[in-house]
Amino acid sequence: MIREFLDDKAAMNLDGSSILVTGGTGSFGREFTLQVLKRFNPRRLIIFSRDELKQWEMQQDPRFAEHDCVRFFIGDVRDAERVRMAMRDVDYVVHAAAMKQVPTAEYNPFECIRTNIYGAEAVATAAMQAGVKRVIALSTDKAASPINLYGASKLASDKIFIAANNMSGRGGTRFSVVRYGNVMGSRGSVVSIFRKLIAENTGVLPITDPRMTRFFIEIRQGSAFVLSCLDKMEGGEVFVPKIPSVRIGDLARWMAPDFEQKIVGIRPGEKLHETLIGEYEARTTLDMGDRYVIQPALSWWKGNRYQDEGNRAVDDSFVYSSDSNEEWLSEIDMRRMLGRLYDVPVAA
């Protein structure tokens, strides 16, 4: 099932508001910006990133250039003073900036910590000082029971944003987290790598392990999910979408049935299967139908609204893992997703 996640009638009204997206020139930031511009008329939509070339390229894109509300702000989330300056008079923040490549983080641990942990602290602190209404931070499946530095740094980031609700006080800035898996259509994703090799007609696709499984979500789904969570959040939750799993060996076979699969082995810090909700989180997790919500273990948290809406608690032994997931991506689902992403015909 390909879920849309966002009900137009339920979505909060962002008309006239000021929104800041860190890492706004990335795959998620561009798609999120497009969805906001399609649905709302914000007063300002600030693209905060450190890459001037990507900002220039985004400014040349007519989908963004035709909107006067889109502003571009050069800066790095590791620069607390610059983040504070960008946050002035902002209502909502979506924090997507991160160092995300597992091997790169393993080889450059200090840089990963500065961006993912110190950057999270800078964003949370600046948001409280600026009186921002709501902040939602993007996380990753690798933050659940992490075995690599990227996952560990994002777990620390998640903890920072959840704990920030304590520091902001009653009536202050609210912080929540969204956690999901691999994004189909993002730069550097396995799908993008496979498509490049197929286009080059290499005849071979590298496979870490044919048994490997991953959660997959379309980039437009991920953006819609973040918007819907911005609407629903109380502050302190971790939202997890219900999304399908896929075996990497199957994905390669579906995309290039005539290509050889070369087993290259699992990289350092890489898991055979990913987890979105660990067993240690089950006791505070509710099933909301199209998503799960992990409620915070904070003394002030009541969460009465979620129970009043009829959302049920999951079993204490519940684990949401890509290998034991009840929902799997089919070949036709994959082809439909690729068709939407890359505007290619869908084979029967």
Short mmCIF file of C-alpha atoms in Angstrom, two decimals:
data_model
loop_
_atom_site.label_atom_id
_atom_site.label_comp_id
_atom_site.label_asym_id
_atom_site.label_seq_id
_atom_site.Cartn_x
_atom_site.Cartn_y
_atom_site.Cartn_z
CA MET A 1 0.00 0.00 0.00
CA ILE A 2 1.37 3.42 -1.01
CA ARG A 3 0.11 5.83 1.64
CA GLU A 4 -0.34 9.54 1.08
CA PHE A 5 -0.18 10.47 4.80
CA LEU A 6 -1.54 14.00 4.38
CA ASP A 7 -5.24 14.81 4.49
CA ASP A 8 -5.77 18.27 3.01
CA LYS A 9 -8.69 18.89 5.35
CA ALA A 10 -6.63 18.04 8.44
CA ALA A 11 -3.44 19.89 7.50
CA MET A 12 -2.61 22.99 9.50
CA ASN A 13 -2.82 26.27 7.65
CA LEU A 14 0.63 27.68 6.95
CA ASP A 15 -0.68 30.70 5.04
CA GLY A 16 1.09 33.86 6.16
CA SER A 17 3.63 31.98 8.28
CA SER A 18 7.41 32.03 8.18
CA ILE A 19 9.06 28.61 7.70
CA LEU A 20 12.74 27.71 7.83
CA VAL A 21 14.13 24.48 6.34
CA THR A 22 17.69 23.56 7.30
CA GLY A 23 19.41 21.54 4.63
CA GLY A 24 16.82 23.03 2.32
CA THR A 25 18.75 22.40 -0.91
CA GLY A 26 18.82 18.65 -0.34
CA SER A 27 16.42 16.15 -1.91
CA PHE A 28 13.98 16.36 0.99
CA GLY A 29 14.23 20.14 1.31
CA ARG A 30 13.42 20.74 -2.35
CA GLU A 31 10.43 18.38 -2.31
CA PHE A 32 9.15 19.75 1.00
CA THR A 33 9.42 23.30 -0.36
CA LEU A 34 7.44 22.33 -3.47
CA GLN A 35 4.69 20.75 -1.39
CA VAL A 36 4.41 23.79 0.90
CA LEU A 37 4.26 26.15 -2.10
CA LYS A 38 1.61 23.96 -3.72
CA ARG A 39 -0.64 23.87 -0.66
CA PHE A 40 -0.05 27.18 1.14
CA ASN A 41 0.90 30.82 0.76
CA PRO A 42 3.62 31.35 3.36
CA ARG A 43 4.95 34.80 4.08
CA ARG A 44 8.53 33.50 3.96
CA LEU A 45 10.00 30.09 3.18
CA ILE A 46 13.69 30.21 4.09
CA ILE A 47 16.13 27.75 2.53
CA PHE A 48 19.06 27.44 4.93
CA SER A 49 22.13 25.54 3.68
CA ARG A 50 25.88 25.89 3.32
CA ASP A 51 26.20 25.04 -0.39
CA GLU A 52 26.02 28.20 -2.51
CA LEU A 53 26.05 26.24 -5.79
CA LYS A 54 22.98 24.20 -4.80
CA GLN A 55 21.26 27.39 -3.67
CA TRP A 56 22.05 29.07 -6.99
CA GLU A 57 20.76 26.03 -8.91
CA MET A 58 17.57 26.04 -6.84
CA GLN A 59 17.09 29.75 -7.49
CA GLN A 60 17.24 29.10 -11.24
CA ASP A 61 14.49 26.47 -11.04
CA PRO A 62 11.25 28.18 -12.18
CA ARG A 63 9.25 26.10 -9.70
CA PHE A 64 10.91 28.09 -6.93
CA ALA A 65 11.87 31.31 -8.73
CA GLU A 66 8.27 32.29 -9.39
CA HIS A 67 7.53 32.51 -5.67
CA ASP A 68 8.63 35.74 -3.98
CA CYS A 69 8.30 34.15 -0.54
CA VAL A 70 11.25 31.78 -1.10
CA ARG A 71 14.42 33.17 0.49
CA PHE A 72 17.92 31.72 0.45
CA PHE A 73 20.16 31.96 3.48
CA ILE A 74 23.76 30.69 3.38
CA GLY A 75 24.81 29.13 6.66
CA ASP A 76 25.93 26.03 8.50
CA VAL A 77 23.96 24.52 11.40
CA ARG A 78 27.30 24.19 13.22
CA ASP A 79 27.50 28.00 13.32
CA ALA A 80 25.20 28.83 16.25
CA GLU A 81 25.30 32.59 15.66
CA ARG A 82 24.35 32.19 12.01
CA VAL A 83 21.50 29.84 12.95
CA ARG A 84 20.20 32.41 15.45
CA MET A 85 20.25 35.08 12.76
CA ALA A 86 18.33 32.86 10.32
CA MET A 87 15.74 31.98 12.96
CA ARG A 88 14.52 35.53 13.58
CA ASP A 89 10.76 35.95 13.18
CA VAL A 90 10.32 32.29 12.16
CA ASP A 91 7.16 30.35 13.09
CA TYR A 92 8.07 26.79 12.06
CA VAL A 93 11.35 24.95 11.54
CA VAL A 94 11.98 21.70 9.70
CA HIS A 95 15.47 20.46 10.51
CA ALA A 96 16.74 18.30 7.64
CA ALA A 97 20.43 19.24 7.63
CA ALA A 98 22.66 16.30 8.50
CA MET A 99 25.78 14.38 7.57
CA LYS A 100 24.13 11.17 6.34
CA GLN A 101 26.58 8.88 4.53
CA VAL A 102 27.54 5.98 6.83
CA PRO A 103 31.09 5.41 5.45
CA THR A 104 31.81 9.15 5.41
CA ALA A 105 30.72 9.49 9.03
CA GLU A 106 32.85 6.50 10.07
CA TYR A 107 35.92 8.04 8.42
CA ASN A 108 35.22 11.62 9.61
CA PRO A 109 33.72 11.15 13.09
CA PHE A 110 34.44 14.64 14.42
CA GLU A 111 32.73 16.28 11.45
CA CYS A 112 29.70 14.01 11.87
CA ILE A 113 29.40 14.91 15.56
CA ARG A 114 29.75 18.63 14.86
CA THR A 115 27.00 18.61 12.24
CA ASN A 116 24.52 16.09 13.64
CA ILE A 117 24.86 16.72 17.38
CA TYR A 118 26.23 20.24 17.83
CA GLY A 119 24.09 21.35 14.89
CA ALA A 120 20.99 19.94 16.59
CA GLU A 121 21.87 21.84 19.76
CA ALA A 122 22.32 25.06 17.79
CA VAL A 123 18.95 24.66 16.05
CA ALA A 124 17.08 23.79 19.26
CA THR A 125 18.64 26.65 21.23
CA ALA A 126 18.05 29.23 18.49
CA ALA A 127 14.43 28.12 18.09
CA MET A 128 13.73 28.63 21.79
CA GLN A 129 15.44 32.02 21.81
CA ALA A 130 13.50 33.15 18.72
CA GLY A 131 10.14 31.98 20.05
CA VAL A 132 9.54 29.53 17.18
CA LYS A 133 6.19 27.74 17.56
CA ARG A 134 7.09 24.25 16.36
CA VAL A 135 10.24 22.41 15.29
CA ILE A 136 10.23 19.00 13.65
CA ALA A 137 13.53 17.20 13.10
CA LEU A 138 14.20 14.46 10.57
CA SER A 139 15.78 11.28 11.93
CA THR A 140 16.61 7.87 10.46
CA ASP A 141 16.00 4.19 11.01
CA LYS A 142 19.69 3.97 11.87
CA ALA A 143 18.99 5.89 15.10
CA ALA A 144 17.07 2.88 16.48
CA SER A 145 19.60 0.52 18.12
CA PRO A 146 22.49 2.21 16.28
CA ILE A 147 25.68 0.36 15.35
CA ASN A 148 27.34 3.14 13.35
CA LEU A 149 28.32 6.71 14.16
CA TYR A 150 25.70 8.21 11.87
CA GLY A 151 22.94 6.35 13.72
CA ALA A 152 24.43 7.14 17.13
CA SER A 153 24.76 10.83 16.26
CA LYS A 154 21.14 10.97 15.06
CA LEU A 155 19.97 9.21 18.23
CA ALA A 156 21.78 11.91 20.21
CA SER A 157 20.14 14.55 18.01
CA ASP A 158 16.71 13.01 18.63
CA LYS A 159 17.34 13.07 22.37
CA ILE A 160 18.32 16.75 22.17
CA PHE A 161 15.11 17.73 20.39
CA ILE A 162 12.87 15.68 22.70
CA ALA A 163 14.56 17.06 25.83
CA ALA A 164 14.31 20.60 24.44
CA ASN A 165 10.60 20.48 25.32
CA ASN A 166 11.63 20.48 28.98
CA MET A 167 13.83 23.54 28.51
CA SER A 168 11.31 25.54 26.47
CA GLY A 169 8.75 25.37 29.27
CA ARG A 170 4.99 25.38 29.16
CA GLY A 171 3.73 27.39 26.21
CA GLY A 172 7.18 27.58 24.63
CA THR A 173 8.60 26.06 21.47
CA ARG A 174 7.43 22.50 20.82
CA PHE A 175 9.84 19.92 19.37
CA SER A 176 9.12 16.54 17.75
CA VAL A 177 10.99 14.03 15.59
CA VAL A 178 10.12 12.10 12.42
CA ARG A 179 11.93 8.78 11.87
CA TYR A 180 11.76 6.89 8.59
CA GLY A 181 13.83 4.66 6.30
CA ASN A 182 15.54 4.89 2.93
CA VAL A 183 14.10 7.55 0.64
CA MET A 184 13.51 6.50 -2.95
CA GLY A 185 14.51 9.41 -5.12
CA SER A 186 17.04 11.03 -2.80
CA ARG A 187 20.60 11.67 -3.93
CA GLY A 188 22.91 8.77 -3.07
CA SER A 189 20.11 6.25 -2.50
CA VAL A 190 20.58 2.69 -3.76
CA VAL A 191 17.90 3.30 -6.39
CA SER A 192 19.82 6.30 -7.75
CA ILE A 193 23.04 4.27 -7.81
CA PHE A 194 21.36 1.37 -9.62
CA ARG A 195 19.75 3.72 -12.19
CA LYS A 196 23.14 5.29 -12.94
CA LEU A 197 24.79 1.89 -13.49
CA ILE A 198 21.86 0.73 -15.63
CA ALA A 199 22.06 3.89 -17.75
CA GLU A 200 25.80 3.25 -18.23
CA ASN A 201 24.98 -0.36 -19.23
CA THR A 202 27.64 -1.78 -16.91
CA GLY A 203 25.95 -5.18 -16.86
CA VAL A 204 26.65 -5.53 -13.13
CA LEU A 205 24.94 -4.21 -10.00
CA PRO A 206 26.87 -4.30 -6.71
CA ILE A 207 24.90 -5.98 -3.89
CA THR A 208 26.06 -5.91 -0.29
CA ASP A 209 24.05 -9.01 0.61
CA PRO A 210 21.02 -10.44 -1.27
CA ARG A 211 19.29 -11.08 2.08
CA MET A 212 19.58 -7.42 3.11
CA THR A 213 16.24 -5.67 3.68
CA ARG A 214 15.42 -1.99 3.95
CA PHE A 215 12.38 0.20 4.57
CA PHE A 216 11.49 2.40 1.60
CA ILE A 217 9.49 5.60 1.31
CA GLU A 218 8.98 7.91 -1.65
CA ILE A 219 10.41 11.37 -1.23
CA ARG A 220 6.98 12.95 -1.79
CA GLN A 221 5.55 10.63 0.89
CA GLY A 222 8.30 11.61 3.29
CA SER A 223 7.62 15.31 2.73
CA ALA A 224 3.86 14.84 3.16
CA PHE A 225 4.47 12.80 6.30
CA VAL A 226 6.54 15.59 7.84
CA LEU A 227 3.81 18.12 7.03
CA SER A 228 1.17 15.92 8.63
CA CYS A 229 3.30 15.41 11.75
CA LEU A 230 3.86 19.16 12.01
CA ASP A 231 0.08 19.38 12.15
CA LYS A 232 -0.45 16.57 14.70
CA MET A 233 2.48 17.08 17.08
CA GLU A 234 2.08 17.96 20.74
CA GLY A 235 5.84 18.09 21.38
CA GLY A 236 8.10 15.25 22.47
CA GLU A 237 6.87 12.51 20.13
CA VAL A 238 8.78 10.44 17.59
CA PHE A 239 6.55 9.73 14.58
CA VAL A 240 7.21 6.62 12.46
CA PRO A 241 5.32 6.01 9.18
CA LYS A 242 4.06 2.59 8.15
CA ILE A 243 6.07 1.87 5.01
CA PRO A 244 6.99 -1.25 3.04
CA SER A 245 10.21 -3.25 3.14
CA VAL A 246 12.13 -4.63 0.18
CA ARG A 247 14.98 -7.10 -0.25
CA ILE A 248 17.89 -5.38 -1.97
CA GLY A 249 18.45 -8.47 -4.13
CA ASP A 250 14.85 -8.29 -5.34
CA LEU A 251 15.15 -4.56 -6.00
CA ALA A 252 18.22 -5.10 -8.18
CA ARG A 253 16.55 -7.95 -10.06
CA TRP A 254 13.39 -5.93 -10.72
CA MET A 255 15.33 -2.90 -11.93
CA ALA A 256 17.78 -4.84 -14.12
CA PRO A 257 16.76 -8.49 -14.65
CA ASP A 258 19.56 -9.05 -17.19
CA PHE A 259 22.33 -7.62 -15.00
CA GLU A 260 24.66 -9.74 -12.91
CA GLN A 261 24.53 -9.17 -9.16
CA LYS A 262 27.99 -8.87 -7.67
CA ILE A 263 28.16 -9.48 -3.90
CA VAL A 264 30.49 -6.86 -2.42
CA GLY A 265 29.81 -7.46 1.28
CA ILE A 266 28.36 -5.30 4.04
CA ARG A 267 30.28 -2.10 4.71
CA PRO A 268 31.59 -1.18 8.18
CA GLY A 269 28.74 0.08 10.36
CA GLU A 270 26.03 -1.34 8.08
CA LYS A 271 23.19 -3.61 9.26
CA LEU A 272 21.69 -6.56 7.42
CA HIS A 273 18.21 -5.30 8.45
CA GLU A 274 17.03 -1.94 9.77
CA THR A 275 14.78 -1.15 12.72
CA LEU A 276 12.40 1.78 13.02
CA ILE A 277 11.03 0.91 16.48
CA GLY A 278 13.09 -1.12 18.92
CA GLU A 279 11.66 -3.39 21.61
CA TYR A 280 12.79 -0.94 24.28
CA GLU A 281 10.44 1.66 22.72
CA ALA A 282 7.39 -0.61 22.45
CA ARG A 283 5.92 0.18 25.87
CA THR A 284 5.39 3.82 24.92
CA THR A 285 4.34 3.25 21.28
CA LEU A 286 0.82 3.68 19.92
CA ASP A 287 -0.56 2.46 16.59
CA MET A 288 -2.24 5.42 14.82
CA GLY A 289 -3.36 3.53 11.71
CA ASP A 290 -1.03 4.91 9.04
CA ARG A 291 1.82 5.53 11.49
CA TYR A 292 3.19 4.81 14.94
CA VAL A 293 3.90 7.41 17.59
CA ILE A 294 6.55 6.83 20.23
CA GLN A 295 5.46 8.87 23.22
CA PRO A 296 8.18 10.53 25.28
CA ALA A 297 9.18 9.21 28.68
CA LEU A 298 8.87 12.68 30.19
CA SER A 299 7.26 13.44 33.54
CA TRP A 300 4.92 16.09 32.13
CA TRP A 301 3.73 14.01 29.16
CA LYS A 302 0.12 12.92 29.35
CA GLY A 303 -0.67 12.08 25.75
CA ASN A 304 -4.38 11.97 26.51
CA ARG A 305 -5.32 13.16 23.04
CA TYR A 306 -3.80 10.14 21.34
CA GLN A 307 -5.63 7.71 23.65
CA ASP A 308 -8.86 9.66 23.34
CA GLU A 309 -8.66 9.31 19.57
CA GLY A 310 -8.74 5.53 20.00
CA ASN A 311 -5.13 4.75 19.14
CA ARG A 312 -4.07 1.46 20.71
CA ALA A 313 -0.83 0.52 22.40
CA VAL A 314 1.37 -2.03 20.64
CA ASP A 315 2.43 -5.25 22.34
CA ASP A 316 5.34 -4.91 24.78
CA SER A 317 7.44 -7.21 22.60
CA PHE A 318 6.69 -5.27 19.40
CA VAL A 319 9.62 -4.53 17.07
CA TYR A 320 9.23 -2.70 13.75
CA SER A 321 12.04 -4.18 11.68
CA SER A 322 12.53 -4.33 7.91
CA ASP A 323 12.89 -8.14 7.88
CA SER A 324 9.77 -8.87 9.98
CA ASN A 325 7.59 -6.13 8.45
CA GLU A 326 4.11 -7.27 7.40
CA GLU A 327 4.15 -4.96 4.36
CA TRP A 328 6.46 -5.60 1.41
CA LEU A 329 7.10 -3.64 -1.75
CA SER A 330 6.02 -5.54 -4.86
CA GLU A 331 7.61 -5.24 -8.29
CA ILE A 332 4.63 -3.33 -9.67
CA ASP A 333 4.72 -0.98 -6.63
CA MET A 334 8.39 -0.35 -7.29
CA ARG A 335 7.75 0.37 -10.97
CA ARG A 336 4.92 2.78 -10.12
CA MET A 337 7.15 4.60 -7.66
CA LEU A 338 9.93 4.88 -10.25
CA GLY A 339 7.38 6.07 -12.79
CA ARG A 340 6.29 8.91 -10.50
CA LEU A 341 9.85 9.81 -9.53
CA TYR A 342 11.50 9.78 -12.93
CA ASP A 343 8.53 10.18 -15.28
CA VAL A 344 9.15 6.84 -16.99
CA PRO A 345 6.52 4.45 -18.34
CA VAL A 346 5.36 1.71 -15.99
CA ALA A 347 5.80 -1.76 -17.46
CA ALA A 348 2.97 -4.25 -16.99
#
